[in-house]
Coordinates of C-alpha atoms and ligand atoms in Angstrom, one line a residue:
X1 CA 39.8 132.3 -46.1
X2 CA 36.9 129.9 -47.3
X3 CA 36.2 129.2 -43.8
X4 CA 35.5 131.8 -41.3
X5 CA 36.4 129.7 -38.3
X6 CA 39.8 128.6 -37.2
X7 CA 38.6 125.0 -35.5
X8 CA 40.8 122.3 -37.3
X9 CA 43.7 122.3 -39.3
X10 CA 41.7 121.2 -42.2
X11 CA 39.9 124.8 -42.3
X12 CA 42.7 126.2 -44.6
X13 CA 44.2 125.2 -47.7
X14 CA 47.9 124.7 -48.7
X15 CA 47.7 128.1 -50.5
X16 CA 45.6 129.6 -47.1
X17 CA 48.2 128.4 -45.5
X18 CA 51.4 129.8 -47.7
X19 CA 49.6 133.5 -47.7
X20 CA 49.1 132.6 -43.8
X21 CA 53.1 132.5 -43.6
X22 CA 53.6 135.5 -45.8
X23 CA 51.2 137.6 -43.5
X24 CA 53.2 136.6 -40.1
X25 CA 56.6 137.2 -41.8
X26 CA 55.6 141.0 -42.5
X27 CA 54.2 141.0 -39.1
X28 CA 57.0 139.8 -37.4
X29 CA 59.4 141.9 -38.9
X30 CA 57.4 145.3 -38.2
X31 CA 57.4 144.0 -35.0
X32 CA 61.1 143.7 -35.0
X33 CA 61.7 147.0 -36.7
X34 CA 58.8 148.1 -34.1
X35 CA 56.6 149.8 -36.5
X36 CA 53.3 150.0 -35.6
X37 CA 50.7 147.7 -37.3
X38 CA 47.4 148.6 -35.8
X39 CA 45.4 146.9 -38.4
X40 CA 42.5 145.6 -35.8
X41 CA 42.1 149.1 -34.4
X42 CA 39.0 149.3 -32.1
X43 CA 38.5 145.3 -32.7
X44 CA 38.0 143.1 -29.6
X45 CA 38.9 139.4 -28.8
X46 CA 37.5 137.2 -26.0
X47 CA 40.1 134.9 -24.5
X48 CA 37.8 131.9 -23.4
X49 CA 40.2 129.3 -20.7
X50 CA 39.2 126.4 -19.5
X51 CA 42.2 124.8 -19.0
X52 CA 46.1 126.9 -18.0
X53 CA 47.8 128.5 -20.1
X54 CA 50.7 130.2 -20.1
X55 CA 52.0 131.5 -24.5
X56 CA 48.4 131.2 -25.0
X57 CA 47.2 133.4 -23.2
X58 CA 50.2 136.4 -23.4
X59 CA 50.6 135.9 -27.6
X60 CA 47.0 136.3 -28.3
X61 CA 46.2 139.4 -25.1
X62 CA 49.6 141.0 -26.6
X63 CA 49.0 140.2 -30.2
X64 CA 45.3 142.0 -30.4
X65 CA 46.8 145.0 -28.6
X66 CA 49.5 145.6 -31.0
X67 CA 47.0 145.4 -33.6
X68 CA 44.9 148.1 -32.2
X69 CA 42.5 146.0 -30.0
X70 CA 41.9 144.6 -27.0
X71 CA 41.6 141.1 -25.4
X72 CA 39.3 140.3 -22.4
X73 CA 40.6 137.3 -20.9
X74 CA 37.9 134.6 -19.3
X75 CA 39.5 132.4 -16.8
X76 CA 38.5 128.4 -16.0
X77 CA 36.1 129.5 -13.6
X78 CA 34.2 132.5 -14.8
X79 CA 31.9 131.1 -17.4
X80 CA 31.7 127.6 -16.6
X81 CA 30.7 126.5 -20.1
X82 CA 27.5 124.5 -20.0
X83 CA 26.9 124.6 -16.4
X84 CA 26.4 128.1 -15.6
X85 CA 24.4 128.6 -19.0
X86 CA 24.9 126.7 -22.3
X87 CA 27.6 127.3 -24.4
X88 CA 25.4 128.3 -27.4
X89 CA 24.2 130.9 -25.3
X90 CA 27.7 132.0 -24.3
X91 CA 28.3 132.1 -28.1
X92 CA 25.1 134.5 -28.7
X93 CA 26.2 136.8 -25.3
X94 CA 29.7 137.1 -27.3
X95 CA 29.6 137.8 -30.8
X96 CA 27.4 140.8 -29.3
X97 CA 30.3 141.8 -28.2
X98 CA 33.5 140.9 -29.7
X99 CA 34.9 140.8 -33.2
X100 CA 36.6 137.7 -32.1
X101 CA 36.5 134.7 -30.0
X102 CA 39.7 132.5 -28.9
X103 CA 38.9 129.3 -26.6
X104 CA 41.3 126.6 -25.4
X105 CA 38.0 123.8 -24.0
X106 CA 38.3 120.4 -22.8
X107 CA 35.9 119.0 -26.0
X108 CA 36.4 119.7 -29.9
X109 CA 32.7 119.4 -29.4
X110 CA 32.7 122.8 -27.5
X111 CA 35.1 124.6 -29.8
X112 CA 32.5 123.3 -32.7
X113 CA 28.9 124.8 -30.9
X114 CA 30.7 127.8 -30.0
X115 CA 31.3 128.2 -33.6
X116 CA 27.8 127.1 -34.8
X117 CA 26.3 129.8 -33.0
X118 CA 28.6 132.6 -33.4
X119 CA 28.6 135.4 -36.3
X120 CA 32.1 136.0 -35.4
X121 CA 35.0 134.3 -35.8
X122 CA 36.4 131.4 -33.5
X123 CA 40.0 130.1 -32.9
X124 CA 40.6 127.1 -31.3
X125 CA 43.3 127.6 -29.0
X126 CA 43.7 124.0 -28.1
X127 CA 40.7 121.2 -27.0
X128 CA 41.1 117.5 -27.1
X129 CA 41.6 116.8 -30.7
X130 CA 43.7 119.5 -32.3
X131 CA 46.0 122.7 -31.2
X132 CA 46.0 124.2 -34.9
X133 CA 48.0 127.6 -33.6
X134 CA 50.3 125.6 -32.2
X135 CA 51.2 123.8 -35.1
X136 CA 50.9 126.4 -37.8
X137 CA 53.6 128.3 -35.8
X138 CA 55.4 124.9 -35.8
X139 CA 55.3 124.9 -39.4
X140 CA 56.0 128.4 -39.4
X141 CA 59.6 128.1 -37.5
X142 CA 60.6 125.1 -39.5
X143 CA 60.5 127.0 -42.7
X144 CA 62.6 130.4 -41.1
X145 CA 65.1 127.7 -39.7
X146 CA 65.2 125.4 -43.2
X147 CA 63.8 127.3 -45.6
X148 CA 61.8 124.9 -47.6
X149 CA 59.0 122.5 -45.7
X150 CA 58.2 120.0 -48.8
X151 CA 60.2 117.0 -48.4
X152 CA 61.4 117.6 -45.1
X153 CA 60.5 115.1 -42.4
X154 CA 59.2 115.9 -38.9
X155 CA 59.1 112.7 -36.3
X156 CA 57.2 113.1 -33.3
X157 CA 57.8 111.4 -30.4
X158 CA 54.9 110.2 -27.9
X159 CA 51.8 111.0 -27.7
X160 CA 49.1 110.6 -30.5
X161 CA 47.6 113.6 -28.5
X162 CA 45.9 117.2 -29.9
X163 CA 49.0 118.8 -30.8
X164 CA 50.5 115.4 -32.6
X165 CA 47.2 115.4 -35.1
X166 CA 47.2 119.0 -35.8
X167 CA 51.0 118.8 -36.8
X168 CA 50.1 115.3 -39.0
X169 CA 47.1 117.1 -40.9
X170 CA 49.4 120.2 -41.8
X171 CA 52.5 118.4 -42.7
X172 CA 50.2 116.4 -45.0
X173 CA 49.1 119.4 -46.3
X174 CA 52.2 121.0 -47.0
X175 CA 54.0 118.3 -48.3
X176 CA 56.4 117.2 -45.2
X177 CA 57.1 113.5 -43.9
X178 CA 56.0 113.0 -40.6
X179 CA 56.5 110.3 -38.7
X180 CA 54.9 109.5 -35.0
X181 CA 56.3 106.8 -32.6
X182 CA 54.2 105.9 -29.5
X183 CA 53.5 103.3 -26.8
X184 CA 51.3 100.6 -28.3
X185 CA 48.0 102.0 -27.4
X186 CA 48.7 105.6 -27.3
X187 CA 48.2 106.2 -31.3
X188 CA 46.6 109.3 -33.2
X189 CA 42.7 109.1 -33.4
X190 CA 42.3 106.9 -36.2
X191 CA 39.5 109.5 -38.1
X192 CA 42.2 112.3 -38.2
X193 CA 44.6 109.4 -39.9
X194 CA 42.8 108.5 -42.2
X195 CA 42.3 112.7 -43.0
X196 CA 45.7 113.5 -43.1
X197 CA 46.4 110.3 -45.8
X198 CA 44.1 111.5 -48.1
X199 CA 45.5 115.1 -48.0
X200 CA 49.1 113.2 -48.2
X201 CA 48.3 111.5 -51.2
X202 CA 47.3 114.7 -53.3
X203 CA 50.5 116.4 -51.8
X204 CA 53.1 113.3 -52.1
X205 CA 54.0 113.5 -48.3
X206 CA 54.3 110.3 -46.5
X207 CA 52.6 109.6 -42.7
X208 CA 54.3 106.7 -41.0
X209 CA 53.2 105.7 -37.3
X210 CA 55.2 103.3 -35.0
X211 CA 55.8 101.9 -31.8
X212 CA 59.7 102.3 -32.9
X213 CA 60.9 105.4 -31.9
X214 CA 64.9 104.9 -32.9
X215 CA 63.0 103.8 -36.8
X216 CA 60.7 107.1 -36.8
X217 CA 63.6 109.4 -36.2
X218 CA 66.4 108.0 -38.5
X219 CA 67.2 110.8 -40.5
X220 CA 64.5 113.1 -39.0
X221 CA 64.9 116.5 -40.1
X222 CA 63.1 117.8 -37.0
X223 CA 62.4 115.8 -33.8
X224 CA 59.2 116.9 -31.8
X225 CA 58.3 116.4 -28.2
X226 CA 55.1 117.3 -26.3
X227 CA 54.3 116.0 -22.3
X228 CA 53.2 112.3 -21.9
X229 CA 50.1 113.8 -19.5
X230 CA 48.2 116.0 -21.6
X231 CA 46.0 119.0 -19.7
X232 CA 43.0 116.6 -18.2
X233 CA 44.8 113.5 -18.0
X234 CA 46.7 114.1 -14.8
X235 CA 44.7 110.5 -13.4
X236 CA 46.5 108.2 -15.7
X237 CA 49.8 110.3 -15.1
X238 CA 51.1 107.6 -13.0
X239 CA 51.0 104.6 -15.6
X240 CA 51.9 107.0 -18.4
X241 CA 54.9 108.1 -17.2
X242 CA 56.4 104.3 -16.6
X243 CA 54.7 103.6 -20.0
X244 CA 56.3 106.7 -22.0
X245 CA 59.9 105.8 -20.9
X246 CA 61.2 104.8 -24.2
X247 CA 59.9 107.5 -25.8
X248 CA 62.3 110.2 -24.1
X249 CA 64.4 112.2 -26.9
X250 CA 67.7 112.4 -25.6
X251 CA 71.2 112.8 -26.9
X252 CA 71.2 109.3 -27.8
X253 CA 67.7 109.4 -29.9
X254 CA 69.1 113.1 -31.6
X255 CA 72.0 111.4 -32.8
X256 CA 70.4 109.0 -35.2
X257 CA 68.6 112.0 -36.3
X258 CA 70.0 114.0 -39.2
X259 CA 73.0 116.2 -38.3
X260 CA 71.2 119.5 -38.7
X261 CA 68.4 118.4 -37.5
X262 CA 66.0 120.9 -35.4
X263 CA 64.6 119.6 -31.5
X264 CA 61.1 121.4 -31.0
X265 CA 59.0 121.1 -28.1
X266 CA 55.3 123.4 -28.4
X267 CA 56.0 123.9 -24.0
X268 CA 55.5 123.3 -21.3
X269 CA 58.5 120.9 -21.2
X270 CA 58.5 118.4 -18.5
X271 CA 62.0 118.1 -18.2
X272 CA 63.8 114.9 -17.4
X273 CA 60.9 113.4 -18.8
X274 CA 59.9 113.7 -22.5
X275 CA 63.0 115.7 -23.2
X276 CA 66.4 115.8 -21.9
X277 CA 67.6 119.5 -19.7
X278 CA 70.8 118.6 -22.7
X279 CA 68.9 118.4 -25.5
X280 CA 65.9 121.5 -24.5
X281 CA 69.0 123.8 -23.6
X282 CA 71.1 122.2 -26.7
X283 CA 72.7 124.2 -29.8
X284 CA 69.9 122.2 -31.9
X285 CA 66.8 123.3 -29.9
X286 CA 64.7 125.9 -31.2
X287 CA 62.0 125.6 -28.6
X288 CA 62.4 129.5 -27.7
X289 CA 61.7 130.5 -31.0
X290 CA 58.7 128.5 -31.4
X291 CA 57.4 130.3 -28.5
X292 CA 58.0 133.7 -30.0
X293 CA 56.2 132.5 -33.3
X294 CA 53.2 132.0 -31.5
X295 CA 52.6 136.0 -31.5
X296 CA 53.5 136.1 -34.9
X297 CA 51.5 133.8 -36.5
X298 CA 48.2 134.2 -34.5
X299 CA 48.2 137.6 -35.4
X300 CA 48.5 136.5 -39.1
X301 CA 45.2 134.4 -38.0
X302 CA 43.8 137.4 -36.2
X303 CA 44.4 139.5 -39.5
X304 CA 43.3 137.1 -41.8
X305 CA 39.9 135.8 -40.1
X306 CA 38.8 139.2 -39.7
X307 CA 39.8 139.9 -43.4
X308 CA 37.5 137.8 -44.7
X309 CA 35.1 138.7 -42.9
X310 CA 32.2 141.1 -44.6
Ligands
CP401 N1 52.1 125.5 -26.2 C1 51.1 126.1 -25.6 O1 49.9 126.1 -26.1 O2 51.4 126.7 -24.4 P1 50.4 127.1 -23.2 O3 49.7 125.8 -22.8 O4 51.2 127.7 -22.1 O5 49.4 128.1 -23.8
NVA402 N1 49.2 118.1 -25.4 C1 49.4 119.2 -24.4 C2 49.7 120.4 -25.1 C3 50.0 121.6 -24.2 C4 50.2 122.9 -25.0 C5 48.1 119.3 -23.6 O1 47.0 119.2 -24.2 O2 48.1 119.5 -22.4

């Protein structure tokens, strides 16, 4: 990879991302067959949380150990980034250390300084603006389930939160439709828009955002749900759960989706709330798979960060 860090979506290229696919297919199916793939023996990973976690946490500790390596995990309260000492300083303490650092923070600004001073390489496993895992294994699932990605369309439904922008930048990327309906108010960060149309127009894909979600998931080929209360909003949870209301895929929003369409969710699901228990439990969710694919796919990233590295 050009980029040695994994911060953003836009660190890997449509190619990067095709040979990213190709890596977690072999993977996966070693796994399967389970035949070992120890191809980080002796290699180590820090796990860096400041917020919960719960496929996280177990795909990345379980994926470096049946690579070869070992995870230590850092819970919210060990390091207490920037208060107990800086985080450029936790940076310099790690890469000492570890061939590998993953970190799910409260600021892309965190994820960013722990990369600026680090030698090794960082993932980010979540922050504020993007949850790039997440949505690579998205991408990931899509193709196993449809085989093809370019021309599909994906329409998510709510927020225009971290996991929302990651999935717009890659379906740009990749050449998929995505479409995002939202509360008035609640819409993608405008910078990460205006990214993911100028990837879209060298790739032909088409971004649409809307405050209609019946018109954003007409013909969807997949429908995509995430929580209305993101981790570190739970003050505003009270207006935002009156204010998401219309934004609830149900049986009735499914059905104006395409027939074989696919109902993903990246988890935790609040049910009752953003999806229905009848749609999560229904023949067209593949929510369960998605989770799965995390292990998968981050030990693709695993693989190829550290190949690249000298
Ligand atoms: N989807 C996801 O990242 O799950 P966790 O928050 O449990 O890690
Ligand atoms: N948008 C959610 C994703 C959880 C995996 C959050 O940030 O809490």
């Amino acid at each position: 990879m050009q980029n040695k860090h994994l911060l953003s979506i836009n660190d890997l290229s449509r190619s990067e991302v095709q040979s990213l696919f190709a890596t977690a297919q072999e993977l996966k199916s070693l796994r399967n067959k389970r035949i070992p793939h120890r191809r980080l023996e002796g290699h180590t990973l820090a796990m860096i949380f400041e917020k919960p976690s719960l496929r996280t946490r177990a795909t990345f500790e379980i994926g470096i150990f049946q690579l070869g390596g070992q995870a230590v995990y850092f819970q919210p309260h060990d390091i207490r980034l920037g208060v107990r000492e800086t985080v450029a300083d936790v940076a310099h303490n790690m890469e000492r250390w570890f061939d590998l650092i993953m970190c799910r923070v409260f600021t892309n600004q965190t994820v960013r300084t722990l990369a600026e001073n680090s030698r090794v390489p960082v993932i980010n496993g979540l922050c504020d603006k993007e949850h790039p895992c997440q949505a690579l294994t998205d991408l990931f699932t899509i193709q196993e389930h449809m085989e093809t990605l370019s021309g599909r369309t994906l329409a998510f439904i709510g927020d225009g939160n971290n996991v929302a922008h990651s999935l717009m930048l890659l379906c740009a990327k990749v050449g998929m439709d995505f479409n995002l309906a939202c509360p008035p108010g609640y819409e993608p960060d405008p910078d990460i828009v205006m990214q993911a149309e100028s990837i879209a127009a060298a790739t032909g894909s088409h971004l649409r955002v809307s405050n209609d979600p019946v018109a954003m998931a007409k013909g969807a080929d997949v429908l995509y749900a995430d929580v209305w209360v993101s981790m570190g909003q739970e003050d505003e949870a009270q207006d935002r759960l009156k204010i998401f209301q219309p934004y609830q895929i149900n049986q009735q929003l499914l059905n104006y989706a395409h027939p074989n369409a696919r109902v993903m969710h990246c988890l935790p699901a609040h049910r009752g709330e953003e999806i229905t228990d009848e749609v999560i439990d229904g023949k067209q969710s593949i929510v369960f798979d998605q989770a799965e694919n995390r292990l998968h796919v981050q030990k693709a990233i695993m693989v190829t960060l550290l190949d690249a590295c000298p």
